[in-house]
């Protein structure tokens, strides 16, 4: 009996070929990325450098340094026309993390990981400091949001709750104090200390 299965249809779909790097390709690819994912200049550079490296591995005739020079030219142009705007990106991310209840140390750590310079962080903190009670209120919001401490409906020890707060960047003593409050005490603190965090 003859095999009538089409070998092309039965084989896994192959990946599209890796394209060579050109100024036009980098620009189109860069725009497409930024339309989907807001990014700092450092993030954008990392993503596009990986794309360049992948292309250079597939096309040995390409000069990596020339490709990287094309990328730097593109970055400069994107900064000029506002496609890359680190202060605006960092301000928006800082506000978002503040609203999500992250500790000040976790906010700073996340911004550094995204490639925001320490100088900008210092300037932002001096220009628009967070609420002095930010970390305390954020810890209470985190406990409420994650249903820890008095909000927990599970029979578990304090270690898991402390670990959750530690991962969010809260100091041990503050976390332990926040977890010791009753639901009524937590709600009272939150209601009596409502303040608007700066959006920068």
Short mmCIF file of C-alpha atoms in Angstrom, two decimals:
data_model
loop_
_atom_site.label_atom_id
_atom_site.label_comp_id
_atom_site.label_asym_id
_atom_site.label_seq_id
_atom_site.Cartn_x
_atom_site.Cartn_y
_atom_site.Cartn_z
CA UNK A 1 0.00 0.00 0.00
CA UNK A 2 1.41 3.34 -1.05
CA UNK A 3 2.08 5.98 1.55
CA UNK A 4 -0.16 8.89 0.62
CA UNK A 5 0.85 11.17 3.50
CA UNK A 6 2.35 14.43 2.31
CA UNK A 7 5.76 14.67 4.04
CA UNK A 8 5.51 18.48 3.99
CA UNK A 9 2.23 18.41 5.89
CA UNK A 10 3.32 15.75 8.35
CA UNK A 11 6.53 17.50 9.37
CA UNK A 12 6.55 20.23 12.03
CA UNK A 13 6.24 23.73 10.65
CA UNK A 14 9.72 25.18 10.35
CA UNK A 15 10.61 28.55 11.80
CA UNK A 16 10.87 31.48 9.40
CA UNK A 17 14.44 32.23 8.34
CA UNK A 18 16.36 34.72 10.47
CA UNK A 19 16.59 38.01 8.62
CA UNK A 20 19.75 39.96 8.00
CA UNK A 21 20.22 43.18 9.92
CA UNK A 22 19.57 46.40 8.04
CA UNK A 23 18.68 49.89 9.26
CA UNK A 24 15.15 49.46 7.95
CA UNK A 25 14.71 46.06 9.56
CA UNK A 26 15.94 47.33 12.93
CA UNK A 27 13.62 50.33 12.78
CA UNK A 28 10.55 48.30 11.88
CA UNK A 29 11.37 45.63 14.45
CA UNK A 30 12.07 48.25 17.11
CA UNK A 31 8.80 50.10 16.48
CA UNK A 32 6.87 46.85 16.62
CA UNK A 33 8.43 45.97 19.97
CA UNK A 34 7.80 49.39 21.54
CA UNK A 35 4.20 49.38 20.36
CA UNK A 36 3.65 46.25 22.44
CA UNK A 37 6.01 46.77 25.37
CA UNK A 38 6.94 50.13 26.93
CA UNK A 39 10.65 49.97 27.67
CA UNK A 40 13.61 51.90 28.96
CA UNK A 41 16.54 52.55 26.66
CA UNK A 42 18.56 49.85 28.42
CA UNK A 43 15.77 47.30 28.02
CA UNK A 44 15.33 48.17 24.36
CA UNK A 45 19.06 47.88 23.74
CA UNK A 46 19.18 44.42 25.37
CA UNK A 47 16.25 43.12 23.33
CA UNK A 48 17.58 44.44 20.03
CA UNK A 49 21.12 43.25 20.76
CA UNK A 50 19.79 39.72 21.24
CA UNK A 51 18.08 40.04 17.88
CA UNK A 52 21.34 41.18 16.29
CA UNK A 53 23.29 38.32 17.85
CA UNK A 54 20.75 35.79 16.60
CA UNK A 55 21.00 37.24 13.10
CA UNK A 56 24.80 37.25 13.16
CA UNK A 57 24.86 33.59 14.16
CA UNK A 58 22.63 32.77 11.21
CA UNK A 59 24.55 34.98 8.76
CA UNK A 60 28.29 34.70 9.32
CA UNK A 61 29.02 37.38 6.72
CA UNK A 62 27.53 40.10 8.92
CA UNK A 63 29.75 42.37 11.02
CA UNK A 64 28.34 42.50 14.55
CA UNK A 65 29.95 45.84 15.34
CA UNK A 66 28.40 47.44 12.27
CA UNK A 67 25.02 46.08 13.31
CA UNK A 68 25.46 47.47 16.82
CA UNK A 69 26.38 50.86 15.36
CA UNK A 70 23.13 50.80 13.39
CA UNK A 71 21.31 50.06 16.64
CA UNK A 72 22.92 52.99 18.47
CA UNK A 73 21.95 55.31 15.62
CA UNK A 74 18.39 54.03 15.86
CA UNK A 75 18.32 54.50 19.64
CA UNK A 76 19.46 58.11 19.28
CA UNK A 77 16.73 58.78 16.75
CA UNK A 78 14.06 57.07 18.85
CA UNK A 79 15.12 59.21 21.82
CA UNK A 80 14.90 62.36 19.71
CA UNK A 81 11.38 61.64 18.47
CA UNK A 82 10.17 60.38 21.85
CA UNK A 83 9.81 56.67 21.15
CA UNK A 84 12.34 56.10 23.95
CA UNK A 85 11.81 58.39 26.95
CA UNK A 86 13.42 57.08 30.12
CA UNK A 87 12.08 59.75 32.52
CA UNK A 88 8.50 59.26 31.32
CA UNK A 89 8.84 55.47 31.37
CA UNK A 90 10.36 55.47 34.86
CA UNK A 91 7.74 57.87 36.22
CA UNK A 92 4.91 55.74 34.91
CA UNK A 93 6.44 52.53 36.24
CA UNK A 94 7.15 54.07 39.64
CA UNK A 95 3.55 55.24 39.93
CA UNK A 96 2.23 51.84 38.83
CA UNK A 97 4.35 49.97 41.38
CA UNK A 98 3.32 52.43 44.08
CA UNK A 99 -0.34 51.80 43.34
CA UNK A 100 0.23 48.04 43.44
CA UNK A 101 1.51 48.30 47.00
CA UNK A 102 5.21 47.60 46.52
CA UNK A 103 7.69 48.74 49.15
CA UNK A 104 10.00 51.64 48.37
CA UNK A 105 13.03 49.31 48.22
CA UNK A 106 11.24 46.93 45.84
CA UNK A 107 10.23 49.87 43.63
CA UNK A 108 13.84 51.08 43.45
CA UNK A 109 15.09 47.54 42.76
CA UNK A 110 12.60 47.03 39.93
CA UNK A 111 13.51 50.35 38.32
CA UNK A 112 17.22 49.48 38.49
CA UNK A 113 16.51 46.12 36.87
CA UNK A 114 14.72 47.94 34.06
CA UNK A 115 17.84 49.99 33.41
CA UNK A 116 16.88 53.24 35.11
CA UNK A 117 19.97 55.06 36.39
CA UNK A 118 20.57 55.50 40.14
CA UNK A 119 20.95 59.25 39.53
CA UNK A 120 17.39 59.45 38.21
CA UNK A 121 16.12 57.50 41.22
CA UNK A 122 17.82 59.91 43.61
CA UNK A 123 16.50 62.95 41.75
CA UNK A 124 12.96 61.53 41.65
CA UNK A 125 13.02 60.73 45.36
CA UNK A 126 14.20 64.25 46.18
CA UNK A 127 11.75 65.92 43.79
CA UNK A 128 8.67 63.85 44.60
CA UNK A 129 9.28 61.80 47.75
CA UNK A 130 6.94 58.98 48.56
CA UNK A 131 4.50 59.31 51.41
CA UNK A 132 6.54 59.01 54.65
CA UNK A 133 4.15 56.24 55.69
CA UNK A 134 4.36 54.56 52.30
CA UNK A 135 6.03 51.32 53.37
CA UNK A 136 3.78 50.85 56.40
CA UNK A 137 0.59 51.44 54.42
CA UNK A 138 1.90 49.37 51.52
CA UNK A 139 2.58 46.45 53.87
CA UNK A 140 -0.99 46.64 55.18
CA UNK A 141 -2.38 46.77 51.64
CA UNK A 142 -0.20 43.81 50.67
CA UNK A 143 -1.50 41.78 53.61
CA UNK A 144 -5.08 42.60 52.69
CA UNK A 145 -4.56 41.95 48.98
CA UNK A 146 -2.79 38.63 49.51
CA UNK A 147 -5.10 37.60 52.37
CA UNK A 148 -2.28 37.19 54.86
CA UNK A 149 -2.26 37.50 58.63
CA UNK A 150 -5.70 38.28 60.05
CA UNK A 151 -7.16 38.11 56.53
CA UNK A 152 -5.99 34.56 55.93
CA UNK A 153 -8.62 31.86 55.59
CA UNK A 154 -6.03 29.07 55.69
CA UNK A 155 -4.50 27.37 58.70
CA UNK A 156 -0.84 28.20 58.21
CA UNK A 157 1.99 29.57 60.29
CA UNK A 158 3.43 33.08 60.05
CA UNK A 159 6.50 32.07 58.04
CA UNK A 160 4.65 31.97 54.74
CA UNK A 161 3.18 35.43 55.31
CA UNK A 162 6.56 36.82 56.37
CA UNK A 163 8.16 35.33 53.25
CA UNK A 164 5.55 36.96 51.03
CA UNK A 165 6.18 40.37 52.59
CA UNK A 166 9.95 39.87 52.36
CA UNK A 167 9.68 39.15 48.63
CA UNK A 168 7.73 42.38 48.24
CA UNK A 169 10.63 44.24 49.87
CA UNK A 170 9.32 44.87 53.38
CA UNK A 171 11.66 44.74 56.38
CA UNK A 172 11.20 41.92 58.86
CA UNK A 173 10.22 44.05 61.87
CA UNK A 174 7.66 46.02 59.88
CA UNK A 175 6.24 42.84 58.35
CA UNK A 176 5.90 41.18 61.74
CA UNK A 177 4.23 44.25 63.24
CA UNK A 178 1.79 44.53 60.31
CA UNK A 179 0.89 40.85 60.56
CA UNK A 180 0.13 41.20 64.27
CA UNK A 181 -2.80 43.57 63.62
CA UNK A 182 -6.39 42.44 63.55
CA UNK A 183 -8.58 43.07 60.52
CA UNK A 184 -10.26 45.95 62.35
CA UNK A 185 -6.92 47.54 63.27
CA UNK A 186 -5.60 47.17 59.73
CA UNK A 187 -8.71 48.76 58.22
CA UNK A 188 -8.54 51.60 60.73
CA UNK A 189 -4.91 52.34 59.81
CA UNK A 190 -5.71 52.30 56.10
CA UNK A 191 -8.78 54.53 56.43
CA UNK A 192 -7.06 57.06 58.69
CA UNK A 193 -3.94 57.34 56.54
CA UNK A 194 -5.36 57.70 53.04
CA UNK A 195 -3.00 59.87 51.03
CA UNK A 196 -2.36 60.25 47.34
CA UNK A 197 1.05 59.05 46.24
CA UNK A 198 2.88 61.33 43.79
CA UNK A 199 2.60 60.41 40.13
CA UNK A 200 5.84 62.29 39.35
#
